[in-house]
Tab-separated table of C-alpha atoms in Angstrom:
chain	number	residue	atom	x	y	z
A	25	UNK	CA	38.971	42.087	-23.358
A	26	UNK	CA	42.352	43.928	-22.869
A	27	UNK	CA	44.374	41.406	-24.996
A	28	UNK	CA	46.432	41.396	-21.999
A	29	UNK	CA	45.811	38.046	-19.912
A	30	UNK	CA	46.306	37.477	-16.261
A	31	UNK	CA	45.891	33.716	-14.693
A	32	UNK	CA	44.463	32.880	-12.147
A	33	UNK	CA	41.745	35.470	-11.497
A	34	UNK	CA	41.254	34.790	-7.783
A	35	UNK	CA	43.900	32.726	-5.426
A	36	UNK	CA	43.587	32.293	-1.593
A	37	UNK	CA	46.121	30.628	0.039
A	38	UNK	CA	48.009	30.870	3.476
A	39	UNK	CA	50.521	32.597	5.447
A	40	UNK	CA	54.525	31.099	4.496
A	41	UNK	CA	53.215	29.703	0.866
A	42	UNK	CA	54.276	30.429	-2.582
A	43	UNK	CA	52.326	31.704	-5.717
A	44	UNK	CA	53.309	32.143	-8.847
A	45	UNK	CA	50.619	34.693	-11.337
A	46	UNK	CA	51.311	34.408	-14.852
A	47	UNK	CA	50.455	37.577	-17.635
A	48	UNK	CA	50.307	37.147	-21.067
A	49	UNK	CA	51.077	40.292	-23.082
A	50	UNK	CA	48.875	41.691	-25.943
A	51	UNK	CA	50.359	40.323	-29.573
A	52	UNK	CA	53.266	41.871	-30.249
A	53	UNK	CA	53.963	44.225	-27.038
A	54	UNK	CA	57.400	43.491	-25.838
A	55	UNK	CA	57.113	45.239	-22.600
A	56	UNK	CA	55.551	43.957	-19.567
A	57	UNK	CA	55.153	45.504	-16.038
A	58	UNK	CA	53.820	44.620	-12.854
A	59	UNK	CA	51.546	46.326	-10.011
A	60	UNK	CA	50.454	45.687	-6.719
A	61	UNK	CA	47.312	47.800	-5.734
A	62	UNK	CA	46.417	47.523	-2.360
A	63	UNK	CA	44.065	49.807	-0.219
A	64	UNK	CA	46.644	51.335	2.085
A	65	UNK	CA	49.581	51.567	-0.292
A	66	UNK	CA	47.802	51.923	-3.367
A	67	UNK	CA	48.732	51.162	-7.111
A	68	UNK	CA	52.555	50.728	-6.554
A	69	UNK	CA	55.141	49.556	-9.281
A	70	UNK	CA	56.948	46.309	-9.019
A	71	UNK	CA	58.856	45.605	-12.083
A	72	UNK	CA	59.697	46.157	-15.497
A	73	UNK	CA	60.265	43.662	-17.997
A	74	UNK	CA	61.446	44.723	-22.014
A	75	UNK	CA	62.034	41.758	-24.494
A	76	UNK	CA	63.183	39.457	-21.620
A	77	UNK	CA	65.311	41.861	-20.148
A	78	UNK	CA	64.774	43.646	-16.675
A	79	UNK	CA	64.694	47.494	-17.314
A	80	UNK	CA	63.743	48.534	-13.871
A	81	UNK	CA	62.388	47.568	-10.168
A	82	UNK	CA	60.201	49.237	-7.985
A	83	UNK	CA	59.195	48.562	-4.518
A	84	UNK	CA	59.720	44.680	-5.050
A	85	UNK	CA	59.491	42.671	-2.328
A	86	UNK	CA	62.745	40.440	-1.839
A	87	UNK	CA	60.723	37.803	-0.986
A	88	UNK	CA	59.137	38.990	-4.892
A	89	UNK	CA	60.752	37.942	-7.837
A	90	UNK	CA	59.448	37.949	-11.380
A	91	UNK	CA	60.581	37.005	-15.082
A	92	UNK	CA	59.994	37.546	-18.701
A	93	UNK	CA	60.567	34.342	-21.204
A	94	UNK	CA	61.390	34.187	-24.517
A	95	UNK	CA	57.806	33.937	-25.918
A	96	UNK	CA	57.311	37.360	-23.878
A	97	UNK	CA	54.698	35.977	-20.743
A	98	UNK	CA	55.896	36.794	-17.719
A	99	UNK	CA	55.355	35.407	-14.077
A	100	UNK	CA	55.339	36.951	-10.600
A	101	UNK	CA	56.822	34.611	-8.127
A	102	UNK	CA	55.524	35.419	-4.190
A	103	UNK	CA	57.238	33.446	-1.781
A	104	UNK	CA	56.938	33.305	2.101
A	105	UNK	CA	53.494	34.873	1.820
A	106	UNK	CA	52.135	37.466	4.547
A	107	UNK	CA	49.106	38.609	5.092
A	108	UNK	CA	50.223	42.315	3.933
A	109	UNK	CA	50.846	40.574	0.468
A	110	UNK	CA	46.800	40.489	-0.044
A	111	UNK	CA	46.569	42.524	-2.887
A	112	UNK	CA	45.324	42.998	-6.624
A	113	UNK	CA	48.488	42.176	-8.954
A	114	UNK	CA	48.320	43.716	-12.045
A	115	UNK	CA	50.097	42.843	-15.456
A	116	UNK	CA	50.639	45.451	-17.907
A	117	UNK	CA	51.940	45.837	-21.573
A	118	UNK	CA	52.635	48.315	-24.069
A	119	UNK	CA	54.065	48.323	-27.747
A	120	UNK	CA	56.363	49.955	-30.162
A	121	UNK	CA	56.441	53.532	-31.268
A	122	UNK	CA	53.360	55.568	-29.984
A	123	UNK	CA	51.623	52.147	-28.350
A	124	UNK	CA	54.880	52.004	-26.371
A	125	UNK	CA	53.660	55.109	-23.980
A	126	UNK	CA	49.930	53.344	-23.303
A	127	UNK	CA	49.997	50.854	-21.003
A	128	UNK	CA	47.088	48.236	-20.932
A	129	UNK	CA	46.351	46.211	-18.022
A	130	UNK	CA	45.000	42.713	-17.803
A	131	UNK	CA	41.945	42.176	-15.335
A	132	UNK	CA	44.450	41.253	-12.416
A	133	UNK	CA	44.974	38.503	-9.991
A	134	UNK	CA	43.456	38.993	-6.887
A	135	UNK	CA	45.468	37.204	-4.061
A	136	UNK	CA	43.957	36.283	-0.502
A	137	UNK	CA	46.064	35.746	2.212
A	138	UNK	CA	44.634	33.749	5.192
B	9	UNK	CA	61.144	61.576	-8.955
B	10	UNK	CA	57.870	61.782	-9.990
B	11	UNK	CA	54.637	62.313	-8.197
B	12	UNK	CA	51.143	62.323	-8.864
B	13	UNK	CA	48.619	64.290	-6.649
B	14	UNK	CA	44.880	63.645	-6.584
B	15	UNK	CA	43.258	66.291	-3.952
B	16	UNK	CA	39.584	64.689	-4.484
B	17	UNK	CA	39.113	61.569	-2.562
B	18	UNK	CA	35.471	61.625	-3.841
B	19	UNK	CA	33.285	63.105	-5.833
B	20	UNK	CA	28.916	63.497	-6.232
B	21	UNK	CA	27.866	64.559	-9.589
B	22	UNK	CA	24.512	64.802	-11.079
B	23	UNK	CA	23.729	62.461	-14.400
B	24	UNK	CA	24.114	64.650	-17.762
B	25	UNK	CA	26.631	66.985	-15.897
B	26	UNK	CA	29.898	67.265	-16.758
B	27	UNK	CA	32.400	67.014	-14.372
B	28	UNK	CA	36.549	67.858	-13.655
B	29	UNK	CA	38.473	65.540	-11.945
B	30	UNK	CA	42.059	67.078	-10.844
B	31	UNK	CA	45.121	66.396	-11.065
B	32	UNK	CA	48.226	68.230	-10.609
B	33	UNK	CA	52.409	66.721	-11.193
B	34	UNK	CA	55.908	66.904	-10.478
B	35	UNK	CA	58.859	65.750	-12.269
B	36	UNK	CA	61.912	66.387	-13.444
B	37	UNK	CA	61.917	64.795	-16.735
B	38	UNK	CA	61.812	66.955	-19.982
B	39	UNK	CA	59.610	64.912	-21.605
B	40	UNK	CA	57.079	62.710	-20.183
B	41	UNK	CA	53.038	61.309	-20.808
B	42	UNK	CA	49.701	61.804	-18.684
B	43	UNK	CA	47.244	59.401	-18.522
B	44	UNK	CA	44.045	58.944	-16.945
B	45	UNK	CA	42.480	55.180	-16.524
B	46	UNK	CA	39.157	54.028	-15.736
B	47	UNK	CA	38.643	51.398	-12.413
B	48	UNK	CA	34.926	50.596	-12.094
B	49	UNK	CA	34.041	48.022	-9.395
B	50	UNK	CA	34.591	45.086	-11.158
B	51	UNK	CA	38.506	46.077	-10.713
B	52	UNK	CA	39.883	45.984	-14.134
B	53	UNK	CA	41.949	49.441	-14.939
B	54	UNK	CA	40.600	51.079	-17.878
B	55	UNK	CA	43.144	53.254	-20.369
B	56	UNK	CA	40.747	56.892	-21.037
B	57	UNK	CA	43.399	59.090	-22.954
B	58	UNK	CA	46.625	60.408	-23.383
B	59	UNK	CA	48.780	63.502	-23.232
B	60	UNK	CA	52.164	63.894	-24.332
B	61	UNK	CA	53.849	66.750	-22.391
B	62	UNK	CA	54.930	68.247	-26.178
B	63	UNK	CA	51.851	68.083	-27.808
B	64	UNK	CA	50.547	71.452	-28.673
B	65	UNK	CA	46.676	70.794	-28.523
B	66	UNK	CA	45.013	69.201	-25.050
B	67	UNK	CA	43.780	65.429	-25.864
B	68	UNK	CA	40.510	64.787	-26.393
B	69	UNK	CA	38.609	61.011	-27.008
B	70	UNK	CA	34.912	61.043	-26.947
B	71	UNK	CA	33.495	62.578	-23.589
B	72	UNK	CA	36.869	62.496	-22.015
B	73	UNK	CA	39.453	65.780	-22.407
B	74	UNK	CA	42.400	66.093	-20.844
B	75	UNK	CA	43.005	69.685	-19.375
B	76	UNK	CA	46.820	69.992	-19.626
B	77	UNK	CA	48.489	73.217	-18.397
B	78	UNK	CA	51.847	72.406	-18.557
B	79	UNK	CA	52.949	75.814	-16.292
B	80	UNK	CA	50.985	74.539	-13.566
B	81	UNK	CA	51.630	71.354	-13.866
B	82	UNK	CA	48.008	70.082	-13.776
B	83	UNK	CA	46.400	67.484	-16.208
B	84	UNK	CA	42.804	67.744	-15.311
B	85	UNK	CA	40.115	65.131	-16.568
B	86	UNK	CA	36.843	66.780	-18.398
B	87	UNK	CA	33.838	64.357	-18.385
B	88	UNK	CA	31.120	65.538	-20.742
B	89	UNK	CA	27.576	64.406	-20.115
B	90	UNK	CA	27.923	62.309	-17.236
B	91	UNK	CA	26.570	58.854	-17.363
B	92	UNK	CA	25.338	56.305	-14.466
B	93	UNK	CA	28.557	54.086	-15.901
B	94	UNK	CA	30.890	56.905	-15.593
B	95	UNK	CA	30.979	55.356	-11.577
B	96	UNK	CA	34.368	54.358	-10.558
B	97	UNK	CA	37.582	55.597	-9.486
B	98	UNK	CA	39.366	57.524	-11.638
B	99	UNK	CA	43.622	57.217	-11.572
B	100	UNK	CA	45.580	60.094	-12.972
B	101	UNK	CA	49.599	59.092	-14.019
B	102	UNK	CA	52.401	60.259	-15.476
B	103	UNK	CA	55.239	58.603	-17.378
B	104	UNK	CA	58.908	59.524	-18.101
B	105	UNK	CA	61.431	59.308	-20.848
B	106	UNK	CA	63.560	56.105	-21.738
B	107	UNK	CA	64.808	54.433	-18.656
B	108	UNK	CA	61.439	55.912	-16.652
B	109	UNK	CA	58.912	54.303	-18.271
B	110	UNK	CA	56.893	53.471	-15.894
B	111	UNK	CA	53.202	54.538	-14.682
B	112	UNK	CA	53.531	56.757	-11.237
B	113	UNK	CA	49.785	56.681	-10.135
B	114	UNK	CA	47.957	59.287	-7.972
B	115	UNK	CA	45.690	58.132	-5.026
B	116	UNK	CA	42.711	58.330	-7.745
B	117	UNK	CA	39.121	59.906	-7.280
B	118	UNK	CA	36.005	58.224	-6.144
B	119	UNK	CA	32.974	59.445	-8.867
B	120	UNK	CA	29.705	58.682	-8.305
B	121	UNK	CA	27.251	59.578	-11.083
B	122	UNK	CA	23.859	60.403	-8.827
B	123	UNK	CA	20.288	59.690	-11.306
């Protein structure tokens, strides 16, 4: 166990819904980041939350939005789903000091388009 | 911008072997990390060891070295003593200074530990 939680740990849905994927951080890490690995793009960055505040975006989706609340979970909001949006979503965190250069992932959320 | 480049897509390596997995960078940032993670088939991404672009000596945790020659711009993975569980894909990534912290992944290497 990571320390870092991700819920759910499976989701299918269809084409046009919403999903929202939740990430708890480990105890104490204020930052939090996001990933979308898929097999033909790969592990790509999404977002990047620090101590509720967004520090910086990757290849986010408009249709993508995420946010980081005050007791430091964050959620990933997908909206108008495709079935390009299939995909293992990671959640990351990291610390303070030297902890704040290793990022540890949760066990992901792996979302099914149909 | 930073990139990551992974020229292995796969790799065959005999149990009790040790075995380099390559990885070569680019960036522009003065300072920055190297990382190499762990994704067996269950899918969960697995954090193997570190190396800070000023640290003198290369980075070393249990059978896993890091091979960091900064001129070239490669942070090769040593795996000592292969073991069947050493199967996965292996990610090597890179992380910049304040305002760039986040992970820039290569396309990772396929290892396959053979009894």
């Amino acid at each position: 166990d990571s320390g870092v939680t991700q819920t759910p740990k499976h989701l299918i849905t269809a084409t046009g819904q919403r999903v929202t994927l939740r990430c708890s951080p480990r105890s104490g890490d204020l930052s939090v980041y996001w990933y979308q690995q898929s097999l033909d793009q790969g592990l790509q960055f999404l977002i990047h939350y620090y101590n509720g505040e967004e520090r910086a975006k990757g290849n986010i989706l408009e249709r993508f939005s995420a946010q980081q609340f005050p007791d430091l979970h964050s959620e990933l909001n997908l909206s108008s789903l495709e079935l390009g949006d299939s995909a293992l979503y990671f959640c990351a965190s990291s610390g303070r000091g030297r902890g704040a250069n290793v990022l540890t992932f949760g066990a992901g959320s792996r979302l099914t388009v149909l | 911008a930073q990139k990551i480049t992974q020229t292995q897509p796969g790799m065959f390596v005999q149990e009790k072997e040790a075995v380099t997995l390559d990885c070569t960078y680019d960036t522009s940032d003065p300072s920055y990390g190297l990382f190499w993670y762990k994704q067996p088939s269950s899918g969960e991404m697995i954090f193997l060891i570190y190396q800070g672009s000023y640290d003198q000596q290369n980075a070393t945790e249990g059978r896993y070295s890091l091979n960091f020659q900064k001129a070239r711009k490669s942070a090769n993975l040593v795996i000592s003593a292969s073991q069947l569980g050493d199967s996965a894909m292996y990610f090597c990534a890179m992380k910049g200074n304040f305002g760039n912290e986040k992970l820039t992944f290569g396309t990772g290497t396929r290892l396959t530990i053979i009894p």
